[in-house]
């Protein structure tokens, strides 16, 4: 029982991080119909930026956190402006290959800036782990859960309540319609990239204290986030959250009860299963519009 | 729609199309097209399929760049403007195949249509500043008013894709109106409507004109077009073949030929 609870806690922590990453995938897809395979690299940038700003430059955690998110979001928008927008023939396959190329580029850049060593920083609040029924929950895990909840609520409000959010959704639902009602499409895509990579940075900056951050951490995190997003239903915000947590928890159970070598395999087994059984994901809608 | 399209006095045309050419490969889709739209009038744009009507719509709205020629809106050349800038100036349109945001509610469709008329920035709207809230409440009121106008007020919270086709058309008209246009382009608005709906649509279009909005109408329903239009422009194979009041155009020989096939010209065998 205690064991199970412990796996659950560690699964929830990882799951929350996957959820934020999945959220980034899902919201970008929601607004632009695009899957950014460089997303994991923005998570890496978030983590390493956080490391540099706190451990390197000695900036306090809270300002460092916000600066990190702003810097990475700016990098994401720059990426859109330089690599996505100029594409003459923006077919999905072309754009996906571009994002794959960007991920390799960003990984290389990360290696040049931060080297090949792994870095680590102290937790946001130096509190002893919380003891619940004999299982230990890290304070940083609680932080991450709080951040995920706040982000999801914020995004939900943004899409449901604000005109900008609705306009963004409209772009994804019907490009031609959005075009003709006068939505500045280019700005919307730019904004979506900024928000999405900003979310990636939040994930990266939040896990910097509980993991070793290095230039090559983004690939696997990105894939996990993508799995989470697919699992829950690409394009669905709540689906991304659900998928992320589910993946994290199942992964932890797999490690605990089967074998630790099983950790990364869990994600891909789940992804395959989803693609076979329910391609639209758990919360995804059956009708996926293509144009 | 208060304080929107202030009717211009005098007879300055709201839209001037000058010598517009557009070719797709070897096909001359628009061949030196030129005509004016009088302010607050209804102009019917007719012609057989493939005459270039939709292409002209695409050129006017900026979705397609003409090869040569100029288009002036309210006395100013709009050649270099992008679609959303033209919408902001006051050009709106609907589509033959209805391009709604199907998964969003009826009300949200209109709200998105109002987007170009709201000023609140993105950050402000996320922070829920009072000014933004006020603006969004105002937008909601305007949207409801427009739904009232087209008779969809009771379906505001339905998913727009679930509406019957005729209502979707009405919704698209309302959405176009949300941008507070001075010129409204309607692409076959009566296609797929039954007779009662078509009658209602005709009244609605006249009502829109009475609000000071100029209308350019592409429509295959000739009885509707002839009954509500002040002016008719006829295209055939990319060229303008006739222009004038409905009665005159109906009697025009070139128009009859275009629609009914060329009269056999007497030639010696």
XYZ file of C-alpha atoms in Angstrom:
560
model
C 0.000 0.000 0.000
C 2.756 2.361 1.044
C 4.680 1.302 -2.015
C 1.734 1.930 -4.285
C 1.227 5.393 -2.806
C 4.881 6.186 -3.285
C 4.727 5.172 -6.942
C 1.569 7.207 -7.307
C 3.280 10.306 -5.914
C 6.311 10.052 -8.105
C 4.053 9.222 -11.031
C 1.969 12.299 -10.382
C 5.018 14.525 -10.301
C 6.292 13.209 -13.622
C 2.748 13.162 -14.917
C 2.249 16.823 -14.096
C 5.361 17.696 -16.074
C 4.220 15.555 -19.008
C 0.849 17.254 -18.708
C 2.342 20.731 -19.117
C 4.388 19.566 -22.086
C 1.326 17.860 -23.572
C -0.587 21.067 -23.013
C 1.970 22.896 -25.150
C 1.574 20.375 -27.971
C -2.173 20.386 -27.729
C -2.665 24.128 -27.629
C -0.378 24.712 -30.584
C -2.239 22.044 -32.506
C -5.493 23.594 -31.430
C -4.561 26.976 -32.825
C -2.424 26.127 -35.825
C -3.037 22.492 -36.694
C 0.660 21.923 -36.346
C 2.728 19.524 -34.260
C 5.976 21.040 -33.127
C 8.507 18.266 -32.701
C 10.996 20.780 -31.361
C 8.725 21.328 -28.368
C 10.846 19.136 -26.101
C 13.854 21.303 -26.910
C 12.019 24.325 -25.581
C 11.500 22.403 -22.357
C 15.247 21.824 -22.292
C 15.868 25.537 -22.907
C 13.524 26.304 -20.023
C 15.349 24.013 -17.627
C 18.841 25.153 -18.596
C 17.878 28.834 -18.671
C 16.564 28.404 -15.170
C 19.839 26.775 -14.138
C 21.895 29.609 -15.618
C 19.794 32.352 -14.117
C 19.666 30.913 -10.609
C 22.843 28.901 -10.073
C 24.831 30.923 -12.609
C 23.681 34.532 -12.291
C 22.334 34.199 -8.757
C 18.912 35.626 -9.521
C 16.136 34.759 -7.084
C 13.891 31.873 -8.074
C 10.645 33.675 -8.751
C 12.011 36.375 -11.070
C 14.261 33.774 -12.699
C 11.226 31.630 -13.379
C 9.370 34.426 -15.150
C 12.426 35.601 -17.067
C 12.984 32.024 -18.232
C 9.447 31.676 -19.492
C 9.628 35.044 -21.270
C 12.991 34.278 -22.888
C 11.940 30.846 -24.111
C 8.593 32.138 -25.379
C 10.498 34.807 -27.292
C 12.749 32.092 -28.727
C 9.643 30.166 -29.750
C 8.222 33.191 -31.545
C 11.542 33.798 -33.239
C 11.469 30.180 -34.395
C 8.015 30.716 -35.891
C 9.051 33.940 -37.565
C 12.300 32.589 -39.030
C 11.523 28.972 -39.808
C 7.772 28.471 -40.069
C 6.290 31.626 -41.543
C 8.592 31.957 -44.562
C 7.669 28.482 -45.814
C 6.214 28.953 -49.265
C 4.268 25.740 -49.375
C 3.161 25.101 -45.806
C 2.053 21.504 -46.053
C 1.891 19.577 -42.772
C 4.696 17.217 -43.726
C 7.008 20.075 -44.690
C 6.338 21.913 -41.446
C 6.838 18.798 -39.336
C 10.210 18.142 -40.956
C 11.142 21.739 -40.224
C 10.305 21.301 -36.557
C 12.357 18.110 -36.465
C 15.261 20.036 -37.974
C 14.784 22.807 -35.448
C 14.940 20.304 -32.609
C 18.326 19.084 -33.804
C 19.516 22.665 -34.159
C 18.314 23.630 -30.690
C 19.899 20.567 -29.123
C 23.194 21.491 -30.744
C 22.883 25.079 -29.586
C 22.105 23.861 -26.072
C 25.214 21.735 -26.103
C 27.366 24.678 -27.235
C 25.985 26.982 -24.537
C 25.695 24.628 -21.547
C 28.133 21.877 -22.468
C 27.548 18.171 -22.123
C 27.372 18.104 -18.340
C 24.156 17.759 -16.422
C 23.152 20.631 -14.152
C 20.986 20.884 -11.103
C 19.517 23.594 -8.875
C 17.952 23.549 -5.381
C 14.149 23.263 -5.065
C 11.922 26.343 -5.118
C 11.243 26.030 -1.402
C 13.609 24.138 0.844
C 11.054 22.118 2.777
C 11.413 18.534 3.894
C 9.344 16.024 1.916
C 5.789 15.661 3.163
C 4.985 12.322 4.738
C 1.612 10.873 3.797
C 0.820 7.380 5.052
C 4.479 6.473 4.938
C 4.994 7.705 1.367
C 7.050 10.821 0.716
C 5.868 13.654 -1.451
C 8.511 16.186 -2.456
C 7.675 19.846 -1.860
C 8.680 20.552 -5.446
C 6.045 18.042 -6.581
C 3.398 20.049 -4.798
C 4.682 23.159 -6.546
C 4.469 21.489 -9.894
C 0.911 20.351 -9.232
C -0.089 23.867 -8.224
C 1.492 25.322 -11.359
C -0.228 22.792 -13.622
C -3.609 23.503 -12.080
C -3.181 27.263 -12.419
C -1.991 26.995 -16.017
C -4.838 24.768 -17.065
C -7.426 27.007 -15.478
C -5.801 30.044 -17.110
C -5.731 28.472 -20.547
C -9.275 27.254 -20.202
C -10.458 30.763 -19.365
C -8.401 32.193 -22.202
C -10.051 29.925 -24.776
C -13.574 30.024 -23.416
C -13.891 33.579 -22.214
C -11.658 35.894 -24.190
C -12.155 37.081 -27.727
C -8.503 36.489 -28.543
C -8.844 32.912 -27.368
C -11.955 32.398 -29.437
C -10.311 33.954 -32.461
C -7.414 31.553 -32.010
C -9.731 28.573 -31.895
C -11.546 29.912 -34.941
C -8.285 29.858 -36.899
C -7.962 26.163 -36.218
C -11.602 25.286 -36.888
C -11.899 27.042 -40.220
C -8.942 28.859 -41.708
C -10.890 30.359 -44.569
C -13.621 31.581 -42.270
C -11.102 33.075 -39.861
C -9.316 34.723 -42.742
C -12.407 36.434 -44.042
C -13.654 37.761 -40.726
C -10.353 39.567 -40.533
C -8.385 37.697 -37.927
C -4.730 38.599 -38.391
C -3.722 35.024 -38.976
C 0.036 35.570 -38.810
C -0.203 37.202 -35.402
C -2.363 34.412 -34.102
C 0.149 31.782 -35.166
C 2.962 33.803 -33.614
C 1.005 34.154 -30.392
C 0.226 30.440 -30.350
C 3.921 29.629 -30.722
C 4.787 32.032 -27.908
C 2.194 30.529 -25.577
C 3.068 26.965 -26.466
C 6.830 27.319 -26.043
C 6.196 29.372 -22.904
C 4.348 26.349 -21.524
C 7.343 24.227 -22.455
C 9.548 26.607 -20.504
C 7.280 26.339 -17.464
C 7.683 22.569 -17.582
C 11.442 22.843 -17.932
C 11.886 25.441 -15.214
C 9.682 23.458 -12.804
C 11.624 20.232 -13.149
C 15.068 21.835 -13.017
C 15.209 21.324 -9.219
C 14.192 17.642 -9.263
C 16.117 16.372 -12.207
C 19.504 16.641 -13.829
C 19.167 19.028 -16.751
C 21.291 18.619 -19.827
C 21.206 19.603 -23.479
C 19.736 16.282 -24.584
C 16.884 16.038 -22.076
C 14.350 17.533 -24.476
C 13.963 14.638 -26.882
C 12.550 12.153 -24.446
C 10.493 14.749 -22.581
C 9.041 15.987 -25.843
C 8.094 12.480 -26.875
C 6.510 11.807 -23.507
C 4.528 15.014 -23.746
C 3.462 14.119 -27.256
C 2.344 10.698 -26.020
C 0.377 12.383 -23.253
C -1.289 14.721 -25.728
C -2.163 11.850 -28.084
C -3.371 9.722 -25.195
C -5.769 12.371 -23.995
C -6.783 13.531 -27.454
C -4.744 16.024 -29.436
C -6.334 19.443 -29.305
C -8.162 18.862 -26.049
C -6.747 20.792 -23.088
C -8.268 18.532 -20.457
C -7.216 15.576 -22.544
C -3.606 16.750 -22.414
C -3.777 17.019 -18.632
C -5.408 13.626 -18.285
C -3.032 12.007 -20.768
C 0.023 13.493 -19.088
C -0.951 12.309 -15.622
C -2.043 8.905 -16.848
C 1.256 8.419 -18.611
C 3.262 9.549 -15.594
C 1.405 7.304 -13.178
C 1.419 4.223 -15.413
C 5.103 4.771 -16.023
C 5.808 4.882 -12.300
C 3.755 1.741 -11.744
C 5.598 0.031 -14.554
C 8.924 0.942 -13.000
C 7.794 -0.123 -9.526
C 6.035 -3.352 -10.277
C 7.646 -4.596 -13.467
C 11.122 -3.292 -14.097
C 12.872 0.045 -14.134
C 14.018 -0.727 -17.660
C 10.378 -0.515 -18.568
C 10.070 3.219 -17.875
C 10.387 4.739 -21.322
C 8.824 1.764 -23.032
C 5.575 2.423 -21.192
C 5.016 5.666 -23.059
C 5.498 4.109 -26.451
C 3.447 1.029 -25.686
C 0.639 3.323 -24.596
C 1.016 5.439 -27.712
C 0.793 2.376 -29.949
C -2.219 1.139 -28.044
C -3.968 4.477 -28.415
C -3.235 4.688 -32.107
C -4.733 1.233 -32.596
C -7.743 1.388 -30.348
C -8.786 4.998 -30.135
C -6.801 7.200 -32.534
C -8.643 10.340 -31.450
C -7.505 9.858 -27.845
C -9.523 9.565 -24.671
C -11.175 12.973 -24.761
C -10.642 13.753 -28.430
C -13.629 14.205 -30.687
C -14.214 11.546 -33.302
C -14.588 13.986 -36.150
C -11.223 15.499 -36.856
C -11.496 18.120 -39.530
C -8.844 18.194 -42.207
C -8.320 20.799 -44.821
C -25.013 48.877 -35.566
C -24.912 52.478 -34.519
C -22.293 54.828 -35.801
C -20.974 52.334 -38.270
C -21.299 52.867 -41.960
C -22.111 56.505 -42.191
C -23.916 56.921 -45.470
C -21.928 58.997 -47.874
C -23.771 61.795 -49.491
C -23.631 62.421 -53.168
C -22.951 59.689 -55.645
C -19.359 58.822 -54.882
C -18.998 55.127 -55.577
C -17.948 53.075 -52.555
C -16.076 50.567 -54.700
C -14.358 51.212 -58.018
C -13.052 48.274 -59.975
C -10.721 49.391 -62.719
C -9.428 47.245 -65.516
C -8.867 44.157 -63.390
C -7.172 41.187 -65.064
C -6.535 37.773 -63.639
C -5.359 34.705 -65.480
C -4.975 31.151 -64.228
C -2.506 29.535 -66.571
C -4.001 30.061 -69.994
C -7.491 30.849 -68.748
C -8.385 34.501 -68.524
C -10.597 34.367 -65.403
C -11.053 38.133 -65.316
C -10.643 40.137 -68.473
C -10.387 43.918 -68.036
C -13.258 44.065 -65.575
C -14.380 47.538 -64.562
C -17.470 48.848 -62.802
C -18.492 50.906 -59.803
C -20.703 50.188 -56.831
C -22.871 53.051 -55.653
C -23.028 53.608 -51.946
C -25.891 51.847 -50.137
C -27.050 50.028 -53.227
C -27.578 46.395 -54.138
C -25.693 45.238 -57.204
C -26.364 41.834 -58.664
C -23.366 40.163 -60.257
C -24.612 37.473 -62.611
C -23.251 35.239 -65.310
C -23.005 31.578 -66.236
C -20.822 29.220 -64.219
C -17.161 29.962 -64.716
C -17.847 33.574 -65.655
C -15.391 34.774 -62.999
C -17.801 35.927 -60.296
C -16.153 34.151 -57.387
C -12.713 35.071 -58.693
C -13.784 38.713 -58.638
C -14.986 38.296 -55.045
C -11.633 36.831 -54.114
C -9.845 39.751 -55.745
C -12.008 42.361 -54.012
C -11.534 40.788 -50.581
C -7.798 40.372 -51.094
C -7.775 36.591 -51.026
C -6.368 36.657 -54.536
C -4.112 39.263 -56.102
C -5.112 40.513 -59.554
C -2.477 40.435 -62.302
C -3.167 44.043 -63.221
C -5.769 46.670 -62.457
C -6.796 48.636 -59.431
C -9.530 48.438 -56.848
C -10.486 51.526 -54.904
C -12.573 51.422 -51.781
C -14.100 54.661 -50.521
C -11.771 56.588 -52.781
C -8.595 54.817 -51.728
C -6.618 52.133 -53.488
C -6.683 48.894 -51.501
C -4.436 46.966 -53.825
C -1.660 46.512 -51.271
C -3.853 45.691 -48.291
C -4.151 42.242 -46.778
C -7.468 40.541 -46.137
C -7.711 41.539 -42.483
C -6.849 45.136 -43.308
C -9.624 45.238 -45.880
C -12.010 43.775 -43.326
C -10.973 46.524 -40.934
C -11.727 49.100 -43.642
C -15.188 47.636 -44.075
C -15.250 44.840 -46.649
C -16.939 41.612 -45.556
C -18.137 38.562 -47.423
C -19.902 35.228 -47.183
C -19.078 32.047 -49.047
C -20.981 29.841 -51.393
C -20.209 26.816 -49.218
C -20.649 28.522 -45.824
C -17.400 28.727 -43.895
C -18.478 28.754 -40.263
C -16.586 27.740 -37.132
C -18.658 24.577 -36.911
C -17.518 23.350 -33.522
C -18.145 26.709 -31.871
C -21.470 28.065 -30.694
C -23.617 30.375 -32.781
C -22.838 33.263 -30.441
C -19.089 32.586 -30.519
C -19.129 32.668 -34.310
C -20.443 36.212 -34.173
C -18.039 37.170 -31.412
C -15.107 36.063 -33.540
C -16.603 38.152 -36.343
C -16.463 41.131 -33.999
C -12.778 40.544 -33.388
C -11.543 43.246 -35.759
C -13.750 45.791 -34.015
C -12.385 45.238 -30.532
C -9.296 46.982 -29.316
C -8.376 45.181 -26.134
C -5.015 43.535 -26.469
C -4.255 39.986 -25.707
C -2.494 40.635 -22.396
C -5.341 42.826 -21.215
C -7.849 40.180 -22.092
C -5.935 37.540 -20.183
C -5.673 39.725 -17.117
C -9.399 40.437 -17.340
C -8.914 44.174 -17.016
C -12.118 46.132 -16.417
C -11.878 47.838 -19.789
C -11.695 44.481 -21.522
C -14.576 43.100 -19.546
C -16.652 46.069 -20.526
C -15.691 45.638 -24.143
C -16.527 41.942 -24.055
C -19.913 42.613 -22.528
C -20.525 45.158 -25.236
C -19.427 42.652 -27.878
C -21.857 40.116 -26.473
C -24.707 42.626 -26.680
C -23.831 43.488 -30.255
C -23.641 39.812 -31.139
C -27.065 39.159 -29.648
C -28.464 42.100 -31.570
C -27.134 40.627 -34.802
C -28.606 37.232 -33.990
C -31.908 38.986 -33.429
C -31.513 40.646 -36.778
C -31.234 37.335 -38.643
C -33.696 35.571 -36.339
C -31.298 33.181 -34.610
C -31.489 34.681 -31.111
C -32.970 31.500 -29.628
C -30.116 29.362 -30.856
C -27.198 31.402 -29.526
C -25.728 28.547 -27.538
C -26.191 25.797 -30.084
C -23.208 24.403 -31.918
C -23.245 26.211 -35.259
C -22.424 23.074 -37.219
C -25.653 21.485 -35.948
C -27.905 24.171 -37.428
C -29.906 23.460 -40.581
C -28.131 24.679 -43.681
C -30.417 27.655 -44.273
C -29.776 28.930 -40.774
C -26.061 28.474 -41.203
C -26.272 30.855 -44.144
C -28.102 33.392 -42.007
C -25.480 32.981 -39.336
C -22.736 33.593 -41.870
C -24.465 36.790 -42.968
C -24.710 37.865 -39.333
C -21.048 37.068 -38.799
C -20.093 39.158 -41.803
C -22.236 41.982 -40.415
C -20.365 41.744 -37.121
C -17.295 43.228 -38.777
C -19.426 46.333 -39.330
C -18.831 46.413 -43.059
C -19.624 49.189 -45.484
C -19.535 46.721 -48.338
C -20.921 43.217 -48.040
C -20.216 40.592 -50.686
C -22.709 37.734 -50.719
C -21.729 34.645 -52.692
C -24.873 32.710 -53.657
C -26.660 33.317 -50.373
C -29.875 31.644 -51.573
C -28.287 28.385 -52.720
C -29.881 25.520 -50.838
C -32.636 27.672 -49.326
C -36.311 26.878 -49.760
C -38.731 29.471 -51.132
C -39.798 30.847 -47.770
C -36.189 31.165 -46.667
C -35.248 32.831 -49.929
C -38.047 35.359 -49.439
C -36.825 36.067 -45.929
C -33.274 36.439 -47.235
C -34.404 39.001 -49.796
C -36.028 41.093 -47.064
C -32.915 40.773 -44.952
C -30.664 41.988 -47.778
C -32.878 45.017 -48.351
C -32.837 45.683 -44.626
C -29.023 45.590 -44.715
C -29.033 48.122 -47.544
C -31.306 50.385 -45.534
C -28.590 50.433 -42.879
C -26.361 52.139 -45.400
C -24.380 49.060 -46.380
C -23.553 48.437 -50.023
C -24.167 44.915 -51.263
C -22.621 42.997 -54.116
C -24.618 39.862 -54.717
C -23.739 36.782 -56.722
C -26.876 34.710 -57.088
C -28.282 32.182 -59.502
C -31.855 32.705 -58.305
C -32.801 35.245 -60.975
C -36.166 36.202 -59.520
C -34.481 37.128 -56.247
C -31.603 38.950 -57.938
C -33.811 40.901 -60.329
C -36.302 41.842 -57.633
C -33.894 43.240 -55.065
C -31.002 44.596 -57.154
C -30.704 48.265 -58.052
C -28.096 47.489 -60.644
C -26.916 44.411 -62.502
C -23.483 43.547 -63.841
C -23.202 40.573 -66.180
C -19.990 38.606 -66.625
C -19.283 35.941 -69.179
C -16.013 34.080 -69.622
C -14.163 36.609 -67.526
C -15.401 39.681 -69.338
C -18.145 42.147 -68.531
C -20.822 41.869 -71.221
C -23.534 44.125 -69.867
C -24.379 46.480 -67.038
C -27.469 48.458 -66.093
C -30.807 48.386 -64.323
C -32.414 44.916 -64.041
C -35.015 45.509 -66.770
C -32.527 46.746 -69.298
C -30.132 43.891 -68.620
C -32.874 41.297 -68.952
C -33.626 42.583 -72.423
C -29.993 42.745 -73.459
C -29.116 40.528 -76.398
C -25.580 39.724 -75.329
C -26.924 38.551 -71.963
C -29.534 36.341 -73.588
C -26.864 34.869 -75.801
C -24.596 34.147 -72.862
C -27.347 32.408 -70.957
C -29.225 30.660 -73.728
C -26.387 29.990 -76.121
C -25.315 32.119 -79.046
C -27.944 32.975 -81.545
C -27.047 31.380 -84.853
C -25.537 34.217 -86.759
C -26.744 34.211 -90.337
C -23.810 33.076 -92.410
C -23.693 31.861 -95.908
C -23.389 28.142 -96.235
